[in-house]
mmCIF file of C-alpha atoms in Angstrom:
data_model
loop_
_atom_site.group_PDB
_atom_site.id
_atom_site.type_symbol
_atom_site.label_atom_id
_atom_site.label_comp_id
_atom_site.label_asym_id
_atom_site.label_seq_id
_atom_site.Cartn_x
_atom_site.Cartn_y
_atom_site.Cartn_z
ATOM 1 C CA UNK A 11 18.940 -14.609 -32.028
ATOM 2 C CA UNK A 12 15.491 -15.200 -30.529
ATOM 3 C CA UNK A 13 13.790 -12.246 -28.796
ATOM 4 C CA UNK A 14 13.563 -12.407 -25.024
ATOM 5 C CA UNK A 15 10.323 -12.975 -23.143
ATOM 6 C CA UNK A 16 10.093 -9.239 -22.438
ATOM 7 C CA UNK A 17 10.530 -8.477 -26.145
ATOM 8 C CA UNK A 18 8.020 -11.094 -27.267
ATOM 9 C CA UNK A 19 5.405 -9.875 -24.785
ATOM 10 C CA UNK A 20 2.203 -11.647 -23.930
ATOM 11 C CA UNK A 21 -0.086 -13.362 -26.387
ATOM 12 C CA UNK A 22 -3.042 -11.261 -27.454
ATOM 13 C CA UNK A 23 -5.944 -12.189 -25.192
ATOM 14 C CA UNK A 24 -9.645 -11.426 -25.431
ATOM 15 C CA UNK A 25 -11.044 -8.576 -23.378
ATOM 16 C CA UNK A 26 -8.815 -5.793 -24.737
ATOM 17 C CA UNK A 27 -11.274 -3.199 -25.963
ATOM 18 C CA UNK A 28 -9.109 -1.518 -28.597
ATOM 19 C CA UNK A 29 -6.682 -3.056 -31.062
ATOM 20 C CA UNK A 30 -3.213 -2.253 -29.723
ATOM 21 C CA UNK A 31 -1.380 -2.989 -32.967
ATOM 22 C CA UNK A 32 -3.675 -0.765 -35.020
ATOM 23 C CA UNK A 33 -3.334 2.078 -32.517
ATOM 24 C CA UNK A 34 0.459 1.760 -32.345
ATOM 25 C CA UNK A 35 0.684 1.765 -36.128
ATOM 26 C CA UNK A 36 -1.516 4.858 -36.316
ATOM 27 C CA UNK A 37 0.710 6.767 -33.887
ATOM 28 C CA UNK A 38 3.885 5.592 -35.662
ATOM 29 C CA UNK A 39 2.619 6.693 -39.087
ATOM 30 C CA UNK A 40 1.702 10.105 -37.717
ATOM 31 C CA UNK A 41 5.368 10.984 -37.136
ATOM 32 C CA UNK A 42 6.731 8.601 -39.803
ATOM 33 C CA UNK A 43 8.444 6.458 -37.178
ATOM 34 C CA UNK A 44 9.944 3.172 -38.327
ATOM 35 C CA UNK A 45 9.981 -0.040 -36.315
ATOM 36 C CA UNK A 46 13.773 0.115 -36.161
ATOM 37 C CA UNK A 47 13.626 3.721 -34.930
ATOM 38 C CA UNK A 48 11.184 2.844 -32.162
ATOM 39 C CA UNK A 49 13.177 -0.265 -31.261
ATOM 40 C CA UNK A 50 16.422 1.687 -30.960
ATOM 41 C CA UNK A 51 14.852 4.294 -28.701
ATOM 42 C CA UNK A 52 13.171 1.872 -26.293
ATOM 43 C CA UNK A 53 15.810 -0.867 -26.172
ATOM 44 C CA UNK A 54 13.960 -3.707 -27.915
ATOM 45 C CA UNK A 55 14.482 -5.562 -31.188
ATOM 46 C CA UNK A 56 12.845 -4.438 -34.416
ATOM 47 C CA UNK A 57 11.115 -7.840 -34.541
ATOM 48 C CA UNK A 58 9.505 -7.204 -31.140
ATOM 49 C CA UNK A 59 8.142 -3.808 -32.259
ATOM 50 C CA UNK A 60 6.848 -5.323 -35.505
ATOM 51 C CA UNK A 61 5.146 -8.057 -33.488
ATOM 52 C CA UNK A 62 3.406 -5.377 -31.443
ATOM 53 C CA UNK A 63 2.341 -3.443 -34.523
ATOM 54 C CA UNK A 64 1.172 -6.514 -36.439
ATOM 55 C CA UNK A 65 -0.901 -7.845 -33.549
ATOM 56 C CA UNK A 66 1.275 -10.906 -32.963
ATOM 57 C CA UNK A 67 1.930 -10.007 -29.329
ATOM 58 C CA UNK A 68 1.242 -7.409 -26.664
ATOM 59 C CA UNK A 69 3.852 -5.764 -24.404
ATOM 60 C CA UNK A 70 4.806 -7.945 -21.474
ATOM 61 C CA UNK A 71 3.770 -6.483 -18.082
ATOM 62 C CA UNK A 72 7.471 -6.390 -17.153
ATOM 63 C CA UNK A 73 8.165 -4.071 -20.090
ATOM 64 C CA UNK A 74 5.878 -1.274 -18.917
ATOM 65 C CA UNK A 75 8.832 1.141 -18.897
ATOM 66 C CA UNK A 76 9.515 0.260 -22.547
ATOM 67 C CA UNK A 77 5.949 1.123 -23.503
ATOM 68 C CA UNK A 78 6.251 4.426 -21.602
ATOM 69 C CA UNK A 79 9.442 5.205 -23.544
ATOM 70 C CA UNK A 80 7.613 4.314 -26.766
ATOM 71 C CA UNK A 81 4.790 6.736 -25.933
ATOM 72 C CA UNK A 82 7.306 9.503 -25.248
ATOM 73 C CA UNK A 83 9.182 8.831 -28.491
ATOM 74 C CA UNK A 84 5.918 8.972 -30.450
ATOM 75 C CA UNK A 85 5.140 12.335 -28.776
ATOM 76 C CA UNK A 86 1.812 11.152 -27.401
ATOM 77 C CA UNK A 87 -0.290 13.344 -25.165
ATOM 78 C CA UNK A 88 -1.300 12.104 -21.719
ATOM 79 C CA UNK A 89 -4.712 11.072 -23.089
ATOM 80 C CA UNK A 90 -3.123 9.235 -26.047
ATOM 81 C CA UNK A 91 -0.631 7.522 -23.722
ATOM 82 C CA UNK A 92 -3.479 6.332 -21.519
ATOM 83 C CA UNK A 93 -5.290 5.049 -24.615
ATOM 84 C CA UNK A 94 -2.219 3.083 -25.747
ATOM 85 C CA UNK A 95 -1.666 1.625 -22.272
ATOM 86 C CA UNK A 96 -5.317 0.592 -21.989
ATOM 87 C CA UNK A 97 -5.162 -1.098 -25.391
ATOM 88 C CA UNK A 98 -2.133 -3.042 -24.160
ATOM 89 C CA UNK A 99 -4.101 -4.202 -21.122
ATOM 90 C CA UNK A 100 -2.094 -2.013 -18.701
ATOM 91 C CA UNK A 101 -3.319 0.412 -16.073
ATOM 92 C CA UNK A 102 -3.202 3.958 -17.439
ATOM 93 C CA UNK A 103 0.053 5.878 -17.037
ATOM 94 C CA UNK A 104 -1.492 9.265 -16.232
ATOM 95 C CA UNK A 105 -4.467 8.678 -13.973
ATOM 96 C CA UNK A 106 -7.498 10.781 -13.225
ATOM 97 C CA UNK A 107 -6.882 13.623 -15.644
ATOM 98 C CA UNK A 108 -9.891 13.327 -17.903
ATOM 99 C CA UNK A 109 -11.351 16.637 -19.008
ATOM 100 C CA UNK A 110 -14.626 17.437 -17.312
ATOM 101 C CA UNK A 111 -16.950 20.366 -16.892
ATOM 102 C CA UNK A 112 -17.617 21.991 -13.558
ATOM 103 C CA UNK A 113 -15.322 22.077 -10.556
ATOM 104 C CA UNK A 114 -11.758 21.004 -11.257
ATOM 105 C CA UNK A 115 -9.171 19.424 -8.952
ATOM 106 C CA UNK A 116 -6.322 21.767 -7.941
ATOM 107 C CA UNK A 117 -8.247 24.804 -9.204
ATOM 108 C CA UNK A 118 -7.008 26.998 -6.349
ATOM 109 C CA UNK A 119 -3.385 26.023 -6.924
ATOM 110 C CA UNK A 120 -3.618 26.785 -10.651
ATOM 111 C CA UNK A 121 -5.221 30.155 -9.912
ATOM 112 C CA UNK A 122 -2.310 31.054 -7.615
ATOM 113 C CA UNK A 123 0.233 29.746 -10.117
ATOM 114 C CA UNK A 124 -0.961 32.043 -12.901
ATOM 115 C CA UNK A 125 -1.394 35.009 -10.560
ATOM 116 C CA UNK A 126 2.221 34.672 -9.388
ATOM 117 C CA UNK A 127 3.502 34.307 -12.943
ATOM 118 C CA UNK A 128 1.633 37.422 -14.091
ATOM 119 C CA UNK A 129 3.109 39.455 -11.212
ATOM 120 C CA UNK A 130 6.669 38.072 -11.392
ATOM 121 C CA UNK A 131 9.357 40.752 -11.755
ATOM 122 C CA UNK A 132 11.759 41.176 -13.414
ATOM 123 C CA UNK A 133 11.766 37.650 -14.872
ATOM 124 C CA UNK A 134 8.479 35.819 -15.396
ATOM 125 C CA UNK A 135 9.866 32.283 -15.267
ATOM 126 C CA UNK A 136 8.161 29.591 -13.187
ATOM 127 C CA UNK A 137 9.493 26.048 -12.984
ATOM 128 C CA UNK A 138 6.595 23.716 -12.170
ATOM 129 C CA UNK A 139 8.116 20.582 -10.667
ATOM 130 C CA UNK A 140 6.076 17.416 -10.219
ATOM 131 C CA UNK A 141 7.096 13.862 -9.319
ATOM 132 C CA UNK A 142 6.261 10.667 -11.189
ATOM 133 C CA UNK A 143 2.700 9.634 -12.095
ATOM 134 C CA UNK A 144 1.273 13.149 -12.293
ATOM 135 C CA UNK A 145 2.228 13.770 -15.910
ATOM 136 C CA UNK A 146 4.444 16.584 -17.145
ATOM 137 C CA UNK A 147 2.718 18.806 -16.443
ATOM 138 C CA UNK A 148 -0.302 17.511 -14.568
ATOM 139 C CA UNK A 149 -3.654 18.628 -15.994
ATOM 140 C CA UNK A 150 -1.922 20.126 -19.017
ATOM 141 C CA UNK A 151 -5.084 20.978 -20.929
ATOM 142 C CA UNK A 152 -6.480 22.860 -17.941
ATOM 143 C CA UNK A 153 -3.238 24.860 -17.695
ATOM 144 C CA UNK A 154 -3.459 25.755 -21.391
ATOM 145 C CA UNK A 155 -7.125 26.756 -21.081
ATOM 146 C CA UNK A 156 -6.275 29.096 -18.225
ATOM 147 C CA UNK A 157 -3.351 30.551 -20.160
ATOM 148 C CA UNK A 158 -5.551 31.270 -23.178
ATOM 149 C CA UNK A 159 -8.116 32.941 -20.970
ATOM 150 C CA UNK A 160 -5.450 35.110 -19.301
ATOM 151 C CA UNK A 161 -3.205 35.960 -22.268
ATOM 152 C CA UNK A 162 -5.397 35.360 -25.323
ATOM 153 C CA UNK A 163 -5.241 32.297 -27.572
ATOM 154 C CA UNK A 164 -2.877 33.908 -30.095
ATOM 155 C CA UNK A 165 -0.352 34.738 -27.371
ATOM 156 C CA UNK A 166 -0.082 31.185 -26.006
ATOM 157 C CA UNK A 167 2.658 28.852 -27.231
ATOM 158 C CA UNK A 168 3.038 25.204 -26.246
ATOM 159 C CA UNK A 169 6.405 23.493 -26.654
ATOM 160 C CA UNK A 170 7.071 19.785 -26.135
ATOM 161 C CA UNK A 171 10.697 18.905 -26.981
ATOM 162 C CA UNK A 172 11.251 15.757 -29.065
ATOM 163 C CA UNK A 173 11.872 12.629 -27.029
ATOM 164 C CA UNK A 174 14.593 11.066 -29.189
ATOM 165 C CA UNK A 175 18.137 11.368 -27.814
ATOM 166 C CA UNK A 176 19.486 10.943 -31.347
ATOM 167 C CA UNK A 177 17.788 14.078 -32.685
ATOM 168 C CA UNK A 178 20.239 16.533 -34.255
ATOM 169 C CA UNK A 179 20.180 20.083 -32.906
ATOM 170 C CA UNK A 180 18.805 21.479 -36.170
ATOM 171 C CA UNK A 181 15.935 18.970 -36.196
ATOM 172 C CA UNK A 182 15.240 19.581 -32.503
ATOM 173 C CA UNK A 183 14.796 23.329 -32.984
ATOM 174 C CA UNK A 184 12.968 22.835 -36.283
ATOM 175 C CA UNK A 185 10.364 20.809 -34.325
ATOM 176 C CA UNK A 186 10.102 23.529 -31.657
ATOM 177 C CA UNK A 187 9.743 26.164 -34.361
ATOM 178 C CA UNK A 188 6.815 24.280 -35.921
ATOM 179 C CA UNK A 189 5.139 23.927 -32.529
ATOM 180 C CA UNK A 190 5.423 27.694 -32.002
ATOM 181 C CA UNK A 191 4.179 28.522 -35.502
ATOM 182 C CA UNK A 192 7.469 30.248 -36.373
ATOM 183 C CA UNK A 193 7.812 28.755 -39.847
ATOM 184 C CA UNK A 194 10.985 27.093 -41.089
ATOM 185 C CA UNK A 195 13.723 26.970 -38.452
ATOM 186 C CA UNK A 196 17.153 25.605 -39.309
ATOM 187 C CA UNK A 197 19.143 26.153 -36.123
ATOM 188 C CA UNK A 198 18.991 27.189 -32.483
ATOM 189 C CA UNK A 199 19.985 30.709 -33.551
ATOM 190 C CA UNK A 200 17.062 30.960 -36.010
ATOM 191 C CA UNK A 201 14.657 29.667 -33.350
ATOM 192 C CA UNK A 202 15.836 32.366 -30.919
ATOM 193 C CA UNK A 203 15.697 35.084 -33.587
ATOM 194 C CA UNK A 204 12.180 34.220 -34.751
ATOM 195 C CA UNK A 205 10.864 33.926 -31.195
ATOM 196 C CA UNK A 206 12.348 37.337 -30.422
ATOM 197 C CA UNK A 207 10.647 38.709 -33.535
ATOM 198 C CA UNK A 208 7.323 37.574 -32.068
ATOM 199 C CA UNK A 209 8.150 39.417 -28.836
ATOM 200 C CA UNK A 210 9.124 42.587 -30.680
ATOM 201 C CA UNK A 211 5.731 42.585 -32.422
ATOM 202 C CA UNK A 212 4.242 43.693 -29.095
ATOM 203 C CA UNK A 213 2.186 42.323 -26.254
ATOM 204 C CA UNK A 214 2.906 39.570 -23.763
ATOM 205 C CA UNK A 215 3.715 36.044 -24.844
ATOM 206 C CA UNK A 216 3.065 32.963 -22.703
ATOM 207 C CA UNK A 217 4.943 29.733 -23.338
ATOM 208 C CA UNK A 218 4.216 26.406 -21.670
ATOM 209 C CA UNK A 219 7.097 23.940 -22.043
ATOM 210 C CA UNK A 220 5.828 20.488 -21.146
ATOM 211 C CA UNK A 221 8.150 17.484 -20.727
ATOM 212 C CA UNK A 222 11.101 19.863 -20.614
ATOM 213 C CA UNK A 223 13.452 16.974 -19.822
ATOM 214 C CA UNK A 224 13.022 15.089 -23.095
ATOM 215 C CA UNK A 225 16.008 14.873 -25.422
ATOM 216 C CA UNK A 226 19.667 15.189 -24.467
ATOM 217 C CA UNK A 227 21.058 17.269 -21.617
ATOM 218 C CA UNK A 228 22.924 19.461 -24.112
ATOM 219 C CA UNK A 229 19.774 20.323 -26.067
ATOM 220 C CA UNK A 230 17.834 21.007 -22.848
ATOM 221 C CA UNK A 231 20.551 23.376 -21.705
ATOM 222 C CA UNK A 232 20.582 25.169 -25.062
ATOM 223 C CA UNK A 233 16.805 25.643 -24.901
ATOM 224 C CA UNK A 234 17.044 26.839 -21.279
ATOM 225 C CA UNK A 235 19.765 29.317 -22.265
ATOM 226 C CA UNK A 236 17.681 30.713 -25.128
ATOM 227 C CA UNK A 237 14.573 31.140 -22.979
ATOM 228 C CA UNK A 238 16.563 32.736 -20.179
ATOM 229 C CA UNK A 239 18.232 35.164 -22.593
ATOM 230 C CA UNK A 240 14.915 36.227 -24.114
ATOM 231 C CA UNK A 241 13.372 36.617 -20.667
ATOM 232 C CA UNK A 242 16.195 38.896 -19.594
ATOM 233 C CA UNK A 243 16.096 40.983 -22.770
ATOM 234 C CA UNK A 244 12.307 41.318 -22.770
ATOM 235 C CA UNK A 245 11.573 41.642 -19.084
ATOM 236 C CA UNK A 246 7.914 41.102 -18.268
ATOM 237 C CA UNK A 247 6.970 40.308 -21.867
ATOM 238 C CA UNK A 248 7.813 36.610 -22.055
ATOM 239 C CA UNK A 249 6.036 34.520 -19.425
ATOM 240 C CA UNK A 250 7.441 31.007 -19.138
ATOM 241 C CA UNK A 251 5.991 27.955 -17.398
ATOM 242 C CA UNK A 252 8.586 25.179 -17.603
ATOM 243 C CA UNK A 253 7.370 21.748 -16.492
ATOM 244 C CA UNK A 254 9.497 18.804 -15.456
ATOM 245 C CA UNK A 255 11.015 17.069 -12.463
ATOM 246 C CA UNK A 256 14.536 16.046 -11.442
ATOM 247 C CA UNK A 257 16.499 17.175 -14.502
ATOM 248 C CA UNK A 258 14.678 20.515 -14.572
ATOM 249 C CA UNK A 259 15.459 21.040 -10.877
ATOM 250 C CA UNK A 260 19.124 20.402 -11.722
ATOM 251 C CA UNK A 261 19.098 23.447 -14.002
ATOM 252 C CA UNK A 262 17.944 25.545 -11.048
ATOM 253 C CA UNK A 263 20.238 24.278 -8.300
ATOM 254 C CA UNK A 264 23.116 22.059 -9.379
ATOM 255 C CA UNK A 265 25.537 24.761 -10.610
ATOM 256 C CA UNK A 266 24.680 27.386 -8.007
ATOM 257 C CA UNK A 267 24.711 30.974 -9.241
ATOM 258 C CA UNK A 268 25.879 29.747 -12.639
ATOM 259 C CA UNK A 269 22.801 27.542 -13.131
ATOM 260 C CA UNK A 270 21.005 28.350 -16.365
ATOM 261 C CA UNK A 271 17.638 28.749 -14.621
ATOM 262 C CA UNK A 272 18.787 30.251 -11.323
ATOM 263 C CA UNK A 273 16.551 33.282 -11.999
ATOM 264 C CA UNK A 274 13.380 31.149 -12.209
ATOM 265 C CA UNK A 275 10.944 30.734 -9.336
ATOM 266 C CA UNK A 276 10.024 27.199 -8.271
ATOM 267 C CA UNK A 277 6.532 25.792 -7.741
ATOM 268 C CA UNK A 278 5.899 22.203 -6.648
ATOM 269 C CA UNK A 279 2.725 20.420 -7.688
ATOM 270 C CA UNK A 280 0.887 19.942 -4.377
ATOM 271 C CA UNK A 281 -0.416 16.781 -2.797
ATOM 272 C CA UNK A 282 -4.170 16.415 -3.417
ATOM 273 C CA UNK A 283 -6.631 17.455 -0.750
ATOM 274 C CA UNK A 284 -9.667 15.365 0.135
ATOM 275 C CA UNK A 285 -11.735 17.621 -2.118
ATOM 276 C CA UNK A 286 -9.296 17.109 -5.009
ATOM 277 C CA UNK A 287 -9.417 13.337 -4.572
ATOM 278 C CA UNK A 288 -13.221 13.336 -4.437
ATOM 279 C CA UNK A 289 -13.428 15.380 -7.644
ATOM 280 C CA UNK A 290 -10.936 13.091 -9.361
ATOM 281 C CA UNK A 291 -12.896 9.994 -8.352
ATOM 282 C CA UNK A 292 -16.225 11.426 -9.545
ATOM 283 C CA UNK A 293 -14.730 12.504 -12.872
ATOM 284 C CA UNK A 294 -13.146 9.096 -13.490
ATOM 285 C CA UNK A 295 -16.209 7.063 -12.427
ATOM 286 C CA UNK A 296 -19.191 9.444 -12.716
ATOM 287 C CA UNK A 297 -21.732 6.672 -12.246
ATOM 288 C CA UNK A 298 -20.324 5.488 -8.909
ATOM 289 C CA UNK A 299 -21.216 6.949 -5.529
ATOM 290 C CA UNK A 300 -18.059 7.688 -3.535
ATOM 291 C CA UNK A 301 -18.839 8.199 0.180
ATOM 292 C CA UNK A 302 -16.634 10.791 1.871
ATOM 293 C CA UNK A 303 -15.414 8.214 4.404
ATOM 294 C CA UNK A 304 -14.175 5.971 1.554
ATOM 295 C CA UNK A 305 -12.200 8.822 -0.043
ATOM 296 C CA UNK A 306 -10.733 9.759 3.331
ATOM 297 C CA UNK A 307 -9.727 6.155 4.069
ATOM 298 C CA UNK A 308 -8.108 5.847 0.626
ATOM 299 C CA UNK A 309 -6.182 9.081 1.153
ATOM 300 C CA UNK A 310 -4.718 7.628 4.354
ATOM 301 C CA UNK A 311 -3.971 4.292 2.684
ATOM 302 C CA UNK A 312 -2.239 5.696 -0.430
ATOM 303 C CA UNK A 313 -0.824 8.933 0.960
ATOM 304 C CA UNK A 314 -2.455 10.756 -1.954
ATOM 305 C CA UNK A 315 -0.231 8.964 -4.484
ATOM 306 C CA UNK A 316 -2.239 9.494 -7.715
ATOM 307 C CA UNK A 317 -1.555 6.130 -9.353
ATOM 308 C CA UNK A 318 -2.103 4.141 -6.145
ATOM 309 C CA UNK A 319 -5.299 6.090 -5.482
ATOM 310 C CA UNK A 320 -6.658 5.250 -8.928
ATOM 311 C CA UNK A 321 -5.613 1.601 -8.645
ATOM 312 C CA UNK A 322 -7.435 1.425 -5.305
ATOM 313 C CA UNK A 323 -10.559 3.025 -6.814
ATOM 314 C CA UNK A 324 -10.500 0.568 -9.712
ATOM 315 C CA UNK A 325 -10.175 -2.342 -7.286
ATOM 316 C CA UNK A 326 -13.151 -1.044 -5.285
ATOM 317 C CA UNK A 327 -15.238 -0.634 -8.442
ATOM 318 C CA UNK A 328 -14.579 -4.289 -9.249
ATOM 319 C CA UNK A 329 -14.891 -5.659 -5.701
ATOM 320 C CA UNK A 330 -17.492 -3.379 -4.141
ATOM 321 C CA UNK A 331 -17.319 0.184 -2.868
ATOM 322 C CA UNK A 332 -17.379 0.422 0.908
ATOM 323 C CA UNK A 333 -15.257 1.421 3.871
ATOM 324 C CA UNK A 334 -14.797 -2.224 4.863
ATOM 325 C CA UNK A 335 -13.308 -2.980 1.447
ATOM 326 C CA UNK A 336 -10.710 -0.218 1.880
ATOM 327 C CA UNK A 337 -9.266 -2.104 4.839
ATOM 328 C CA UNK A 338 -9.195 -5.444 3.026
ATOM 329 C CA UNK A 339 -5.782 -7.227 3.136
ATOM 330 C CA UNK A 340 -6.383 -8.096 -0.515
ATOM 331 C CA UNK A 341 -6.434 -4.411 -1.504
ATOM 332 C CA UNK A 342 -3.279 -3.780 0.498
ATOM 333 C CA UNK A 343 -1.481 -6.683 -1.193
ATOM 334 C CA UNK A 344 -2.698 -5.446 -4.581
ATOM 335 C CA UNK A 345 -1.202 -1.984 -3.999
ATOM 336 C CA UNK A 346 2.084 -3.260 -2.553
ATOM 337 C CA UNK A 347 2.567 -5.132 -5.838
ATOM 338 C CA UNK A 348 1.856 -2.025 -7.960
ATOM 339 C CA UNK A 349 4.127 -1.798 -10.997
ATOM 340 C CA UNK A 350 4.368 1.973 -10.451
ATOM 341 C CA UNK A 351 6.169 1.428 -7.133
ATOM 342 C CA UNK A 352 8.360 -1.422 -8.281
ATOM 343 C CA UNK A 353 9.672 0.412 -11.343
ATOM 344 C CA UNK A 354 11.195 3.059 -9.042
ATOM 345 C CA UNK A 355 12.384 0.690 -6.318
ATOM 346 C CA UNK A 356 13.781 -2.213 -8.330
ATOM 347 C CA UNK A 357 16.809 -0.363 -9.820
ATOM 348 C CA UNK A 358 17.814 0.748 -6.304
ATOM 349 C CA UNK A 359 17.684 -2.839 -5.031
ATOM 350 C CA UNK A 360 19.874 -4.169 -7.841
ATOM 351 C CA UNK A 361 23.032 -2.230 -6.915
ATOM 352 C CA UNK A 362 24.785 -3.397 -3.702
ATOM 353 C CA UNK A 363 25.485 0.124 -2.355
ATOM 354 C CA UNK A 364 22.015 1.542 -2.961
ATOM 355 C CA UNK A 365 20.439 -1.726 -1.814
ATOM 356 C CA UNK A 366 22.025 -1.399 1.617
ATOM 357 C CA UNK A 367 21.002 2.249 1.870
ATOM 358 C CA UNK A 368 17.432 1.347 0.903
ATOM 359 C CA UNK A 369 17.447 -1.399 3.536
ATOM 360 C CA UNK A 370 18.321 1.208 6.168
ATOM 361 C CA UNK A 371 15.640 3.626 4.953
ATOM 362 C CA UNK A 372 12.716 1.217 5.262
ATOM 363 C CA UNK A 373 13.120 1.131 9.054
ATOM 364 C CA UNK A 374 13.692 4.860 9.570
ATOM 365 C CA UNK A 375 11.001 6.966 11.228
ATOM 366 C CA UNK A 376 12.260 10.049 9.351
ATOM 367 C CA UNK A 377 14.413 10.082 6.227
ATOM 368 C CA UNK A 378 16.108 13.391 6.943
ATOM 369 C CA UNK A 379 15.599 17.097 6.465
ATOM 370 C CA UNK A 380 13.715 18.247 3.405
ATOM 371 C CA UNK A 381 15.802 20.628 1.303
ATOM 372 C CA UNK A 382 15.075 22.522 -1.924
ATOM 373 C CA UNK A 383 17.580 20.183 -3.592
ATOM 374 C CA UNK A 384 18.343 16.699 -2.245
ATOM 375 C CA UNK A 385 22.028 15.872 -2.647
ATOM 376 C CA UNK A 386 21.629 12.205 -1.710
ATOM 377 C CA UNK A 387 21.037 10.303 -4.956
ATOM 378 C CA UNK A 388 18.846 7.567 -3.422
ATOM 379 C CA UNK A 389 16.592 10.011 -1.592
ATOM 380 C CA UNK A 390 16.403 12.084 -4.751
ATOM 381 C CA UNK A 391 15.313 9.016 -6.772
ATOM 382 C CA UNK A 392 12.673 8.088 -4.208
ATOM 383 C CA UNK A 393 11.389 11.661 -4.008
ATOM 384 C CA UNK A 394 10.989 12.135 -7.758
ATOM 385 C CA UNK A 395 9.524 8.633 -7.950
ATOM 386 C CA UNK A 396 6.729 10.000 -5.706
ATOM 387 C CA UNK A 397 7.476 7.565 -2.875
ATOM 388 C CA UNK A 398 8.463 10.243 -0.355
ATOM 389 C CA UNK A 399 6.491 13.124 1.111
ATOM 390 C CA UNK A 400 7.556 16.333 2.850
ATOM 391 C CA UNK A 401 5.879 16.847 6.212
ATOM 392 C CA UNK A 402 6.230 19.978 8.260
ATOM 393 C CA UNK A 403 7.371 23.423 7.135
ATOM 394 C CA UNK A 404 10.502 25.543 7.234
ATOM 395 C CA UNK A 405 13.265 24.152 9.431
ATOM 396 C CA UNK A 406 10.842 21.513 10.687
ATOM 397 C CA UNK A 407 10.245 19.989 7.226
ATOM 398 C CA UNK A 408 11.343 16.351 7.000
ATOM 399 C CA UNK A 409 11.095 13.552 4.438
ATOM 400 C CA UNK A 410 8.925 10.520 5.163
ATOM 401 C CA UNK A 411 7.652 7.570 3.204
ATOM 402 C CA UNK A 412 4.511 8.725 1.415
ATOM 403 C CA UNK A 413 2.547 5.886 2.991
ATOM 404 C CA UNK A 414 3.064 2.476 4.567
ATOM 405 C CA UNK A 415 2.211 0.911 1.220
ATOM 406 C CA UNK A 416 5.334 2.512 -0.306
ATOM 407 C CA UNK A 417 7.491 1.304 2.584
ATOM 408 C CA UNK A 418 6.059 -2.228 2.352
ATOM 409 C CA UNK A 419 6.713 -2.267 -1.398
ATOM 410 C CA UNK A 420 10.361 -1.383 -0.678
ATOM 411 C CA UNK A 421 10.576 -4.281 1.768
ATOM 412 C CA UNK A 422 9.011 -6.623 -0.786
ATOM 413 C CA UNK A 423 11.483 -5.518 -3.485
ATOM 414 C CA UNK A 424 14.426 -6.105 -1.117
ATOM 415 C CA UNK A 425 13.106 -9.566 -0.228
ATOM 416 C CA UNK A 426 12.614 -10.416 -3.882
#
């Protein structure tokens, strides 16, 4: 059977600055991943993965989600994922998060986040929820730097659960044990026992769990149960920052008082301010002058959507930075066609029921009341896809399209 066009990908073209096949092979060897293992996890043929690795072809633009799944399976960091995407000729998956000295975007929010976690009683558990295109968590290295400064480097643990949904429980917790420096771990019980031993040794322990939602639901729930149990038994000693999005929110709300993480406090990654956006632009393109009026116009155009904002900046770098360029119909058309928007919208347009609901939403002035947990599945998908925004506060908080670009992309998907 011949591979499909998506599997075969695009022919390798000049202009790609780093060899994609070499980079993919390097990341695969690091975790001893086979081509068949990668293929099984991302839904392609082994031949297609081998073609990628051997430099025969590059991922097709329509298979961006497959490359994202590949990066997750290979346990790549945000920076490594961006490097792989760039080598494939794609826009980066996690925009505007390069490490830089000096002022940092979202510094005030991160200060408040750690202050609240340090003062939390009796259970120091914070669930940091962020929608698509921010990374899980956003600005992870900055969060870890702040944790080491506050708790001490030896007291900071960083867990990233394995991506594979075929990982056995013993292997899953063995990987977490290695990440925590606990030595050989053969089961969930041994992981819990060794982590408790660390707590009994004295002092506070901080644990950042990034990409909490990777793996199967059963393994996530087991990990959540272990962390909750240790938090309850060692009140104030174990400080947890769990990072994820929709599936993590489910563990807070879906089962009510019986939810595994009902004792955790929730923090939502905020929309960027003008100052945040300006800092992000200067860090990404330090040699380019970004007038305040350009940043402000881009904020209005993109609604602060991080991937759209970076795509707009890149377009301006190539076409000419200026306020007039921000209002160009060509830029608008470029953003409406963004793969980041279409990958969230297209599945909704393919099912008759959700398609009709989406058709009704594109014409609505308001999409309903904003709640801590959205019960409507379509609104929930759009929210975690970063296409909706909460405006107002308290009882006056309502959901709206993040920007007209997002609404126009929905119309374009429905017409397609």
